[in-house]
Short mmCIF file of C-alpha atoms and ligand atoms in Angstrom, two decimals:
data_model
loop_
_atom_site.label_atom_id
_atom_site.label_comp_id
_atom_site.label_asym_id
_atom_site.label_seq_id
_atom_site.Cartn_x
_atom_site.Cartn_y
_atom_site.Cartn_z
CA UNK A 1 34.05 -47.63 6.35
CA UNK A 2 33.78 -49.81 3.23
CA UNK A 3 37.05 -51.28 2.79
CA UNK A 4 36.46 -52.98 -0.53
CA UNK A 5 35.11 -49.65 -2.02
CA UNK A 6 37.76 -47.85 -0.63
CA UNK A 7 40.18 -49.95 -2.50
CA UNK A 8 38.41 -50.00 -5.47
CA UNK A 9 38.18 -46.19 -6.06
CA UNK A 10 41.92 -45.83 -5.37
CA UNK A 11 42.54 -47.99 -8.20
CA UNK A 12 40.44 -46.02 -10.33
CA UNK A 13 42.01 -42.83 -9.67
CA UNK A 14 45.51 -44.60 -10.48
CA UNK A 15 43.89 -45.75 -13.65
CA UNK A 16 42.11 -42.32 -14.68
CA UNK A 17 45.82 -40.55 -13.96
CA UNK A 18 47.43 -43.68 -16.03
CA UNK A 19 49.31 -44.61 -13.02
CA UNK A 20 47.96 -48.30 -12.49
CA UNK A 21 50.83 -50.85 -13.29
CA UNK A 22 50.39 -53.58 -15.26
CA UNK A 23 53.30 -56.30 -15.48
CA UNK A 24 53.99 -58.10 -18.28
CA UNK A 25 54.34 -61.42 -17.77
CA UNK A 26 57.50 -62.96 -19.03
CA UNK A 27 59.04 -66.51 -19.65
CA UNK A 28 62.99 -66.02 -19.76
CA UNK A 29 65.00 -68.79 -21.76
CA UNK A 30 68.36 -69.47 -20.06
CA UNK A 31 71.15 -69.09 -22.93
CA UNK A 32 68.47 -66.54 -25.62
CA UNK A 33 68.81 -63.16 -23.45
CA UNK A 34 67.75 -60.83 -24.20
CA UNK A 35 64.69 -62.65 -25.92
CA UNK A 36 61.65 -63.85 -24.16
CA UNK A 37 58.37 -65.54 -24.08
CA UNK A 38 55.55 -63.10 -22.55
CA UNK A 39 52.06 -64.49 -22.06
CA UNK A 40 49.07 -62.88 -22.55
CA UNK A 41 45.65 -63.96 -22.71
CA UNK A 42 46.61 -67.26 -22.36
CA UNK A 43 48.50 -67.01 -25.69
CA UNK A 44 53.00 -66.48 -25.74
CA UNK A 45 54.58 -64.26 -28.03
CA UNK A 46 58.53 -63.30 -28.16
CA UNK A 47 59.65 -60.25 -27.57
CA UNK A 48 62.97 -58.57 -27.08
CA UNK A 49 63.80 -57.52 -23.64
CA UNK A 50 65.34 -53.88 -23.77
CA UNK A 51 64.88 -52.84 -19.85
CA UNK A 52 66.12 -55.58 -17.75
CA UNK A 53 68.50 -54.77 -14.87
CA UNK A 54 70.62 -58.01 -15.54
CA UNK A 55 72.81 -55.64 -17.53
CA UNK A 56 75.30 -58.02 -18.59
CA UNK A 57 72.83 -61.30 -19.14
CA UNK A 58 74.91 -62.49 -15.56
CA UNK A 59 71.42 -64.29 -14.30
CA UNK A 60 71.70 -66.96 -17.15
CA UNK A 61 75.56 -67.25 -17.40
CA UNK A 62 76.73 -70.98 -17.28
CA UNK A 63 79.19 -70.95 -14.63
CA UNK A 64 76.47 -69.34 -12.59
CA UNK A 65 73.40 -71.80 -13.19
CA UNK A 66 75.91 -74.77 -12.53
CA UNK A 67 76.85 -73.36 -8.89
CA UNK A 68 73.79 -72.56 -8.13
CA UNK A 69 72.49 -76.32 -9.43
CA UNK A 70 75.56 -77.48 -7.39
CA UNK A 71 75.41 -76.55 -4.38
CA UNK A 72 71.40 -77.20 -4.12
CA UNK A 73 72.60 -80.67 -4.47
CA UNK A 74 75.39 -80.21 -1.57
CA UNK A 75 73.43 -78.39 0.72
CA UNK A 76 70.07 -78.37 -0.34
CA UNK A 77 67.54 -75.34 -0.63
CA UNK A 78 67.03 -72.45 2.47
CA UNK A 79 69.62 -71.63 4.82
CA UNK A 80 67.84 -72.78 7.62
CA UNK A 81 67.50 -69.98 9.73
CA UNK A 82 68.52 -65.73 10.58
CA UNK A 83 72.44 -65.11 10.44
CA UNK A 84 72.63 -65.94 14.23
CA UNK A 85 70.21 -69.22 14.70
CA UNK A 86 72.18 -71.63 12.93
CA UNK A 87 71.48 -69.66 9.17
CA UNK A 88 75.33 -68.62 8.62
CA UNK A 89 76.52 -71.01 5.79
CA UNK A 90 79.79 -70.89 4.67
CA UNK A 91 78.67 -69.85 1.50
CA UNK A 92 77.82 -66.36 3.17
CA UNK A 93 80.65 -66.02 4.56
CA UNK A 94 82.81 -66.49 1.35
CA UNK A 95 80.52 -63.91 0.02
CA UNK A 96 81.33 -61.24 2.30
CA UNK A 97 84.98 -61.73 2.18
CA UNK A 98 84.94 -61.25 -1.90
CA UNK A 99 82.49 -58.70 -1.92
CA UNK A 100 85.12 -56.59 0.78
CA UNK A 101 87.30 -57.60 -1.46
CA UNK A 102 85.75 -56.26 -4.38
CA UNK A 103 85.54 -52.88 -2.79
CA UNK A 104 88.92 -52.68 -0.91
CA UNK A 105 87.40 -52.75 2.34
CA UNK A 106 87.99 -54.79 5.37
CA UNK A 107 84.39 -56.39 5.21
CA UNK A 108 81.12 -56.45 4.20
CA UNK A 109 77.70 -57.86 5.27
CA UNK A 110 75.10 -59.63 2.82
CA UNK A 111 71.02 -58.50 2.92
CA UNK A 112 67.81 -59.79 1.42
CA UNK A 113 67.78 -57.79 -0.84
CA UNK A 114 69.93 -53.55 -2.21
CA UNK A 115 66.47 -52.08 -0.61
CA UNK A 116 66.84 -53.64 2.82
CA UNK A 117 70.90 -53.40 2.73
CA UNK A 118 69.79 -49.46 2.42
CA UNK A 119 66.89 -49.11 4.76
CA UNK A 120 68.56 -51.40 7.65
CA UNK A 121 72.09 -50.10 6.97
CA UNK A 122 71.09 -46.34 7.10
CA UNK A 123 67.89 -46.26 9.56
CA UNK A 124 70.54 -48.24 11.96
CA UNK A 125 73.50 -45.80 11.07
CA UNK A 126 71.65 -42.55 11.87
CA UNK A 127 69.16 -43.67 14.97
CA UNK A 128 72.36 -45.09 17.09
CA UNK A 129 74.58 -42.19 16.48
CA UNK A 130 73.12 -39.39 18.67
CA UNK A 131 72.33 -35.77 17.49
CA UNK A 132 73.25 -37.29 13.66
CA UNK A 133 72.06 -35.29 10.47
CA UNK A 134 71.78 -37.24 7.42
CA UNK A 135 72.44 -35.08 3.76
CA UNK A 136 70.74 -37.01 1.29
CA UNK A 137 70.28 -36.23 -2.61
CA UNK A 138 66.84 -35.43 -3.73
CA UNK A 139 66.81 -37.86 -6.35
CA UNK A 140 67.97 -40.52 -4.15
CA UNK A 141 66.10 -44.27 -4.49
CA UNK A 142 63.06 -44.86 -2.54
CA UNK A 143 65.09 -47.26 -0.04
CA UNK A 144 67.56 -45.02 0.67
CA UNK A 145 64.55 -42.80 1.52
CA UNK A 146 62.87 -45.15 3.70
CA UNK A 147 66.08 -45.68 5.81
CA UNK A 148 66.10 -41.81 6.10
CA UNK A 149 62.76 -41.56 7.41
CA UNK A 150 63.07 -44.77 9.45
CA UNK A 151 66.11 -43.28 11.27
CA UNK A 152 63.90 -40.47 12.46
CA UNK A 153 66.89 -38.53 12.41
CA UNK A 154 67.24 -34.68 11.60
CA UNK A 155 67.51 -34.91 7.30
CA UNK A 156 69.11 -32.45 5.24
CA UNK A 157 68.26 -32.88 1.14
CA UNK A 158 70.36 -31.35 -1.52
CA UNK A 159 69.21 -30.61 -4.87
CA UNK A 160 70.67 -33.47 -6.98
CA UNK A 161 74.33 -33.92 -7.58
CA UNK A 162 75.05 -30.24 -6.88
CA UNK A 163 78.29 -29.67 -4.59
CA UNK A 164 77.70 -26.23 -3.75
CA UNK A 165 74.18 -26.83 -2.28
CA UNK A 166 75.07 -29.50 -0.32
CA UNK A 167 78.46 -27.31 1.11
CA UNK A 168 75.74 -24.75 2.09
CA UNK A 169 74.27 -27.26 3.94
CA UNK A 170 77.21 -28.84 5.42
CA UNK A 171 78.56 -25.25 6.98
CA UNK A 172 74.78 -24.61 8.75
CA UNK A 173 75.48 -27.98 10.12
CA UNK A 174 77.23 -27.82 14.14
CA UNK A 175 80.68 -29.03 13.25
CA UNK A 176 80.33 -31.88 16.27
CA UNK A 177 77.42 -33.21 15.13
CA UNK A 178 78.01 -36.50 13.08
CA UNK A 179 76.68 -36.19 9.51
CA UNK A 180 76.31 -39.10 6.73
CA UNK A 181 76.44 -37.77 3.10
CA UNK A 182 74.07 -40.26 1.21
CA UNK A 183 74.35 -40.47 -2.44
CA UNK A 184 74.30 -42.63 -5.49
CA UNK A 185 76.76 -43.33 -7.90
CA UNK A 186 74.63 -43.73 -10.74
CA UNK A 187 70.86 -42.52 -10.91
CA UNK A 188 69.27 -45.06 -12.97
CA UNK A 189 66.40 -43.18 -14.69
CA UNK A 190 68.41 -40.49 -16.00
CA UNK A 191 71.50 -42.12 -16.03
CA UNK A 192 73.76 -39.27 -14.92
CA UNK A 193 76.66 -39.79 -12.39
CA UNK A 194 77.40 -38.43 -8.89
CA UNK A 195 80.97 -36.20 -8.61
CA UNK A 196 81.94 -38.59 -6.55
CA UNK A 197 85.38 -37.17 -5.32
CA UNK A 198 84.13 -33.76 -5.43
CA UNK A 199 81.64 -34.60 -2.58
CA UNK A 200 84.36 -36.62 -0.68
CA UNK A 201 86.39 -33.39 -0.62
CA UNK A 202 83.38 -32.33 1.27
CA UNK A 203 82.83 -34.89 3.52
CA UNK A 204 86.98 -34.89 4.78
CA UNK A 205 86.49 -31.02 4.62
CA UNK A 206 83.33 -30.91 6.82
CA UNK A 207 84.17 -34.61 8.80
CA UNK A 208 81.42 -36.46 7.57
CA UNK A 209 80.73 -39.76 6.66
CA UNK A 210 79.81 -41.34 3.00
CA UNK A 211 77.26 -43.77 2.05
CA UNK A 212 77.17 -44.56 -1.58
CA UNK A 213 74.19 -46.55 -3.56
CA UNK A 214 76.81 -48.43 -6.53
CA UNK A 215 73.77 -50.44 -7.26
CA UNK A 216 73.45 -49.64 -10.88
CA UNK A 217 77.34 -49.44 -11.38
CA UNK A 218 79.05 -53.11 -9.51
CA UNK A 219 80.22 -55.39 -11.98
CA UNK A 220 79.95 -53.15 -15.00
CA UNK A 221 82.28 -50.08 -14.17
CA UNK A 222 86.08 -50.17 -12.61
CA UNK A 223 88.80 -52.50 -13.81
CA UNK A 224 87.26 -54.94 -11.71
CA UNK A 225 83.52 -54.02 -11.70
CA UNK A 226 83.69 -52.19 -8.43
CA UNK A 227 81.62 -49.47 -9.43
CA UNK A 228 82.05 -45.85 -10.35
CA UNK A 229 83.99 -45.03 -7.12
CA UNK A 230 86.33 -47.68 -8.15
CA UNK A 231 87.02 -46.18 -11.79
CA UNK A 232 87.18 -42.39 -10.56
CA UNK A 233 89.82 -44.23 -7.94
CA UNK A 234 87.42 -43.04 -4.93
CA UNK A 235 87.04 -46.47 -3.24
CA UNK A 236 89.38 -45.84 -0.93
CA UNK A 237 87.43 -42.28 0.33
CA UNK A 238 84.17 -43.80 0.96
CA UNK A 239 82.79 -44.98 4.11
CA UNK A 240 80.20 -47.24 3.24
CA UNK A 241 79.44 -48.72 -0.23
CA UNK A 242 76.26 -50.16 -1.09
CA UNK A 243 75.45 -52.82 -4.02
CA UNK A 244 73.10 -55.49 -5.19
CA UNK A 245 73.67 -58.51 -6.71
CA UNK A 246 70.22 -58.84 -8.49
CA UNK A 247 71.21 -56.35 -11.28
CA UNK A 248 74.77 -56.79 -13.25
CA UNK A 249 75.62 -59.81 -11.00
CA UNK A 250 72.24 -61.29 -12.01
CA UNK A 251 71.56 -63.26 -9.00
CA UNK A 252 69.61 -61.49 -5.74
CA UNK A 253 70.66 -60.18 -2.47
CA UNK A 254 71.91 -56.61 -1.23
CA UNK A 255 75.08 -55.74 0.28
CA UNK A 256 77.27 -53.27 2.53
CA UNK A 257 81.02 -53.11 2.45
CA UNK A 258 83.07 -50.55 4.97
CA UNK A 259 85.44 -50.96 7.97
CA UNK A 260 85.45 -53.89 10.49
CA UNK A 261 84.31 -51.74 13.05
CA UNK A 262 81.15 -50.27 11.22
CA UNK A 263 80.16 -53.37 9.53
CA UNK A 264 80.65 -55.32 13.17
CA UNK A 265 78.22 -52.32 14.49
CA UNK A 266 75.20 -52.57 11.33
CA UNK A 267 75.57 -56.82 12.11
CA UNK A 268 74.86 -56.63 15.66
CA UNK A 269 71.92 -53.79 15.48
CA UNK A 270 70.30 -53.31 12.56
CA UNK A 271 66.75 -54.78 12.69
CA UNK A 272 66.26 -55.92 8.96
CA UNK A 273 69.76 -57.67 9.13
CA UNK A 274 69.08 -59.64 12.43
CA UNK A 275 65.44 -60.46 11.97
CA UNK A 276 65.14 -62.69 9.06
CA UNK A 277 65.97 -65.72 7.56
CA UNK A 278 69.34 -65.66 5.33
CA UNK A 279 69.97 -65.92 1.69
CA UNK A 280 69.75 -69.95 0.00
CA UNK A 281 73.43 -70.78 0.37
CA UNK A 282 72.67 -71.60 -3.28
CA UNK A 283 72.29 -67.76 -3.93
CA UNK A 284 75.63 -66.65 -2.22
CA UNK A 285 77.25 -69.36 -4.31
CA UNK A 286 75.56 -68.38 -7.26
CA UNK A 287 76.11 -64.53 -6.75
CA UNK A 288 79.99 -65.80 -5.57
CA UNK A 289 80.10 -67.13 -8.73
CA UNK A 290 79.13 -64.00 -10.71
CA UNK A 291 81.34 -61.65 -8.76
CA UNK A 292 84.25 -63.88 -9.53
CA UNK A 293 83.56 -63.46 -13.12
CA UNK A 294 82.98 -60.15 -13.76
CA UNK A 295 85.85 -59.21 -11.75
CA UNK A 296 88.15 -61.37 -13.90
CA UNK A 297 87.03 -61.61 -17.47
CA UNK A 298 84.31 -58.91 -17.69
CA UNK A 299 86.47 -56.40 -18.68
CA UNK A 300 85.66 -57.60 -22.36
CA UNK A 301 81.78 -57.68 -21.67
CA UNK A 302 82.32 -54.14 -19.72
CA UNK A 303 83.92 -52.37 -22.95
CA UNK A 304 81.20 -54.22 -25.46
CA UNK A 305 78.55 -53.00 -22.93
CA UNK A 306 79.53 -49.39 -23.60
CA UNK A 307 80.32 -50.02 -27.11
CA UNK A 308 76.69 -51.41 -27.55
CA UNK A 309 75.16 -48.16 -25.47
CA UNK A 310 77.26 -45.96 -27.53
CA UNK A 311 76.03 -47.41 -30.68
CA UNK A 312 72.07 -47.30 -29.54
CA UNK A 313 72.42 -43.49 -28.58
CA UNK A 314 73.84 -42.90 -31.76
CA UNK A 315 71.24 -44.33 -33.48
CA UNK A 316 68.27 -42.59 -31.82
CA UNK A 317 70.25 -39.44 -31.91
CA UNK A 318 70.06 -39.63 -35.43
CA UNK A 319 66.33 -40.42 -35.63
CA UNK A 320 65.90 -37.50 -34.03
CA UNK A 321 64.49 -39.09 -30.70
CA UNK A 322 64.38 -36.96 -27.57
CA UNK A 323 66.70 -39.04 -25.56
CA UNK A 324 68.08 -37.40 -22.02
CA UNK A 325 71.79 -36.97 -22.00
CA UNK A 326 72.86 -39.58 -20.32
CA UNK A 327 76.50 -40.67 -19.42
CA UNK A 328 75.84 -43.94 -18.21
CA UNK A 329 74.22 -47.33 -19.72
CA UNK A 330 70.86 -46.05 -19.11
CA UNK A 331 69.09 -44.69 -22.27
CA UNK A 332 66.32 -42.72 -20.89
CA UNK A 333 63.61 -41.09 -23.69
CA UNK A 334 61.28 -38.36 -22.24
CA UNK A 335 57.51 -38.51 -22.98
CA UNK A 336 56.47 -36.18 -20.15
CA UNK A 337 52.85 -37.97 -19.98
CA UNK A 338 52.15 -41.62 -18.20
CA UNK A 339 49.59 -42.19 -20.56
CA UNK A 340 51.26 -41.76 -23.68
CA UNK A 341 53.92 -43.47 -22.34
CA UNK A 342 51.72 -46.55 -21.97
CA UNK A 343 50.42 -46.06 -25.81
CA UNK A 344 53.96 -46.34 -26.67
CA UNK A 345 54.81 -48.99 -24.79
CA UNK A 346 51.58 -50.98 -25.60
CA UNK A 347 52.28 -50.86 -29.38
CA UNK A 348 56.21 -51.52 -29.00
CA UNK A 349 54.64 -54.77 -26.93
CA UNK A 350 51.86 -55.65 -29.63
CA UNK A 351 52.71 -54.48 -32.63
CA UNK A 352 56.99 -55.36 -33.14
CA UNK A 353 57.81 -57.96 -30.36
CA UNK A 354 59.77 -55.25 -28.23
CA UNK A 355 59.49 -55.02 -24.39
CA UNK A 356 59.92 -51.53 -23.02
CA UNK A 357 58.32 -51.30 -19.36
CA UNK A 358 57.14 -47.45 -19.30
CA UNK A 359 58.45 -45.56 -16.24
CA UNK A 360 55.91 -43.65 -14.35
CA UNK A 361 54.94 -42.01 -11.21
CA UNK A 362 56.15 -42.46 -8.20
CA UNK A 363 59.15 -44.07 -9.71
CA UNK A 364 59.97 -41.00 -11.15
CA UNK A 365 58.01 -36.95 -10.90
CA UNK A 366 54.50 -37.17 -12.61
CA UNK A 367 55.57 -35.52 -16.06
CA UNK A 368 58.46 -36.64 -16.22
CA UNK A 369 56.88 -40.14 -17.71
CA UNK A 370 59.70 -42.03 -19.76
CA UNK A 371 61.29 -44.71 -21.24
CA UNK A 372 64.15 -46.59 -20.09
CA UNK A 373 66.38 -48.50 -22.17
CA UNK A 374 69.32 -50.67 -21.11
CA UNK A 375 71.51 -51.92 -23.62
CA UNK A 376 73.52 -55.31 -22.91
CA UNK A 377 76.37 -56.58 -23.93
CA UNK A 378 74.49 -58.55 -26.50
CA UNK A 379 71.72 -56.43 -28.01
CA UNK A 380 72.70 -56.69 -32.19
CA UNK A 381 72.89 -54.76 -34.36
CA UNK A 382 69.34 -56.32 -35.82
CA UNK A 383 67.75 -55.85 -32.42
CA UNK A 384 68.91 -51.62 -32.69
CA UNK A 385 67.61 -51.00 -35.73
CA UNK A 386 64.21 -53.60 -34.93
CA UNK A 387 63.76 -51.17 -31.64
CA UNK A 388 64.82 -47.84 -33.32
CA UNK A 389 62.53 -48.48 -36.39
CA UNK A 390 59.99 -48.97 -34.04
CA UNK A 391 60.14 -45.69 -32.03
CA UNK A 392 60.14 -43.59 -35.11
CA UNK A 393 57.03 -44.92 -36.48
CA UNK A 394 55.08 -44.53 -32.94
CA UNK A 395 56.47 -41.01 -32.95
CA UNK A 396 54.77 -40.30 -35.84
CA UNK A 397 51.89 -41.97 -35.47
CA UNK A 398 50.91 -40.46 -32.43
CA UNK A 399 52.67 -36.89 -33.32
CA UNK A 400 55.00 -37.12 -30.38
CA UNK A 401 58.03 -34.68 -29.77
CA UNK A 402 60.78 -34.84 -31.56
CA UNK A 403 64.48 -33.78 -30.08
CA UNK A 404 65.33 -30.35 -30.46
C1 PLP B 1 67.14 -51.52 -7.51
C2 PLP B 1 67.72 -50.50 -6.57
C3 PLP B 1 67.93 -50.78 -5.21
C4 PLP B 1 67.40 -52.04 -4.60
O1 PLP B 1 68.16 -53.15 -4.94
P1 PLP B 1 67.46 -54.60 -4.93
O2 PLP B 1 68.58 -55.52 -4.77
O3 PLP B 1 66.72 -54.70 -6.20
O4 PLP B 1 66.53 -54.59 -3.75
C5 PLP B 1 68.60 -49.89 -4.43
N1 PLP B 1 69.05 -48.72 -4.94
C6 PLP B 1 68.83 -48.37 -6.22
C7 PLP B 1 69.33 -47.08 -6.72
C8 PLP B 1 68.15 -49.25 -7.07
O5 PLP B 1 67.88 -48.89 -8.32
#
C-alpha cells in the first residue's frame, strides 16, 4: 500500500466532483460584526460575513468578553481536569442550573461541544436501555447520526418531518420495547421546522421518549430564547432537549437538559461526558453570561432578527432568486451543482467583499449544492441590497436559474 498516494488521489476525486473544502480564513473584529478581515495570499481584504452561526453577534457582546476576561483573571485558563478529577468549577455548575432553567427542566449537563452532547447523550441513551429502537428523522445532523450508529441499537428512520410515516413506524414497533423519537427543531440548511407537538402526541400515544436537537433555535426563539419547543409551548412534553452554546449564545460548549433522574443516568455513563477534560470555567462564565442576556433583553434583538430575515427574503424574492421556502432564519438558495456553487461563492468573495461559505456534499445530498444565508440582527439595509445586487449579477453572468 502507498499511503501518501492513496491520500493524494482521494483528494483529487473530491476536487474533480468539486467537493474539496477550502476555508476562508477570517480575522473577526470584536464590536464590527458582521464585517471581517479574510486573508489571502498573504494580503487582507473585508468582507461581510452573511453565514455565521453567531446569529445574534452574542460571541462579541460586551458583557460577554468582560466575563470571560474576568474570570481568566479569577481563576485562570483550563479547568484542570474531567468533571470527576477535580475539573467541576463552580462556574459549571451555575451553568447547568440556568440552562435547566432555561428549558423548565430539573437539570441539565454541559459537553465539549452540541456534537458530543448528541453522540454521548444518545449512543449512552439507547445502548443501556435493552431491546431499545431509536426513530430518527432522515435529515437529522450528522451527530445525532453518529450517536445512532454508536448505540448499535435497532434504528428506525422516518422520512423528514412527516407524522404519518413515523406513526407507521411507531405501530410495527412491540409496544414494550422502549423507543426514543429523535428530531430537530429546526433543520438548518433548509430552514424548515419540526411539528413539534404533533410528534409528542405520538410519542405519549405510542410511550416513547423525545430527544430534540434546539441547536439552531436557543436564544433566538421563545419568550425567553428557549427554542421552538418553548414558543409552540412544548417544553414541558419533551424528554430531553439538546442545545449549543457556540451558535446564538456565541460562546462554545453543548448541552442536555431533562429530568434529574435521566440527566443523573447520561453523567454517570456516557463515555464522551466522563472521559475528557471540562470546559475553561472562563467559557461557562462566558456562555452564563450570554444565556442571561438573551433570556432577559433579547426579546428586542429576537423580533429585529426576524424583522431583518423577513426583509432579506423579500428582497431576493423580488429579484427573482430561487430561494427555498424557508420558515426559519435560515435563507437557503438552491444551485443544485457544488461547482457552480463554488463559482458563485468565489466571485461573491473576490469580486464585492461578501462571504457566503457554499454548502456542499456530505453536508447536504450531492445536487442539492446551496447557499446559506443567515441574517443577524444587524445586517443593514446597505449590506441587503450590497449582497442582493451581488447575486443578481452572478445569476446572469453565469445564466443560472431563476425562481419559478
Ligand atoms: C452545529 C450543530 C450541532 C453541533 O453543535 P456544536 O456545538 O457546533 O458542536 C448539532 N446539531 C446541529 C443540528 C447542528 O447544526
Amino acid at each position: 500500500m502507498d499511503y501518501e498516494n492513496f491520500f493524494g488521489e482521494e483528494i483529487n476525486k473530491l476536487k474533480a466532483e468539486g467537493n474539496y473544502r477550502v476555508f476562508a480564513e477570517l480575522e473577526r473584529h470584536a464590536g464590527y460584526f458582521p464585517d471581517a478581515s479574510r486573508h489571502i495570499d498573504n494580503k487582507k481584504n473585508e468582507v461581510t460575513v452573511w453565514c455565521s452561526n453567531d446569529y445574534l453577534g452574542m460571541g462579541q457582546h460586551p458583557d460577554v468578553l468582560k466575563t470571560m476576561k474576568n474570570t481568566i483573571d479569577q481563576v485562570g485558563a483550563g479547568s484542570g481536569g474531567t468533571r470527576n478529577i477535580s475539573g467541576t468549577s463552580h462556574q459549571h455548575v451555575m451553568l447547568e442550573r440556568e440552562l435547566a432553567n432555561l428549558h423548565s427542566k430539573e437539570a441539565a449537563l454541559l459537553f465539549t461541544s452540541g456534537y458530543v452532547a448528541n453522540d454521548a447523550a444518545l449512543s449512552t441513551l439507547a445502548s443501556q436501555m435493552p431491546n431499545s429502537v431509536l426513530l430518527s428523522d432522515e435529515y437529522n445532523h450528522a451527530s445525532m447520526i453518529a450517536g445512532v450508529r454508536n448505540s448499535r441499537a435497532e434504528k428506525r428512520i422516518f422520512k423528514h418531518n412527516n407524522v404519518n410515516h413515523l406513526e407507521e413506524l411507531l405501530r410495527k414497533i412491540e409496544p414494550e420495547r422502549p423507543k426514543i423519537i429523535v428530531f430537530e427543531s429546526i433543520y438548518s440548511m433548509d430552514g424548515d421546522i419540526a411539528p413539534i407537538a404533533k410528534i409528542c402526541d405520538l410519542a405519549e400515544k405510542y410511550n416513547a421518549m423525545t430527544y430534540i436537537d434546539e441547536v439552531h433555535a436557543v436564544g433566538m426563539y421563545g419568550p425567553r430564547g428557549g427554542g421552538v419547543a418553548e414558543r409552540d409551548g412544548q417544553m414541558d412534553r419533551i424528554t430531553i432537549i439538546q442545545g449549543t452554546l457556540a451558535k446564538a449564545f456565541g460562546v462554545v460548549g453543548g448541552y442536555i437538559a431533562a429530568s434529574e433522574k435521566i440527566i443523573d443516568f447520561i453523567r454517570s455513563k456516557a463515555s464522551g461526558f466522563i472521559f475528557t477534560t471540562s470546559l475553561p470555567p472562563a467559557i461557562a462564565a462566558a456562555a452564563m453570561a450570554s444565556v442571561c442576556h438573551v433570556r432577559d433583553e433579547g426579546k428586542t434583538k429576537r423580533e429585529k432578527h426576524q424583522e431583518r430575515v423577513a426583509k432579506l427574503k423579500n428582497l431576493l424574492e423580488q429579484a427573482g432568486l430561487p430561494i427555498m421556502p424557508s420558515v426559519s432564519h435560515i435563507v437557503p438558495i438552491m444551485v443544485g451543482d457544488p461547482i457552480i456553487c463554488k463559482q458563485v461563492t468565489d466571485d461573491l468573495l473576490d469580486r464585492y467583499g461578501i462571504y457566503v461559505q457554499p454548502i456542499n456534499y456530505p453536508t447536504v445530498p450531492k445536487g442539492t449544492e446551496r447557499l446559506r444565508l443567515t441574517p443577524s440582527p444587524i445586517h443593514t439595509d446597505e449590506d441587503m441590497n450590497h449582497l442582493v445586487k451581488a447575486l443578481v449579477e452572478i445569476w446572469g453572468r453565469l445564466a443560472l436559474q431563476w425562481a419559478a
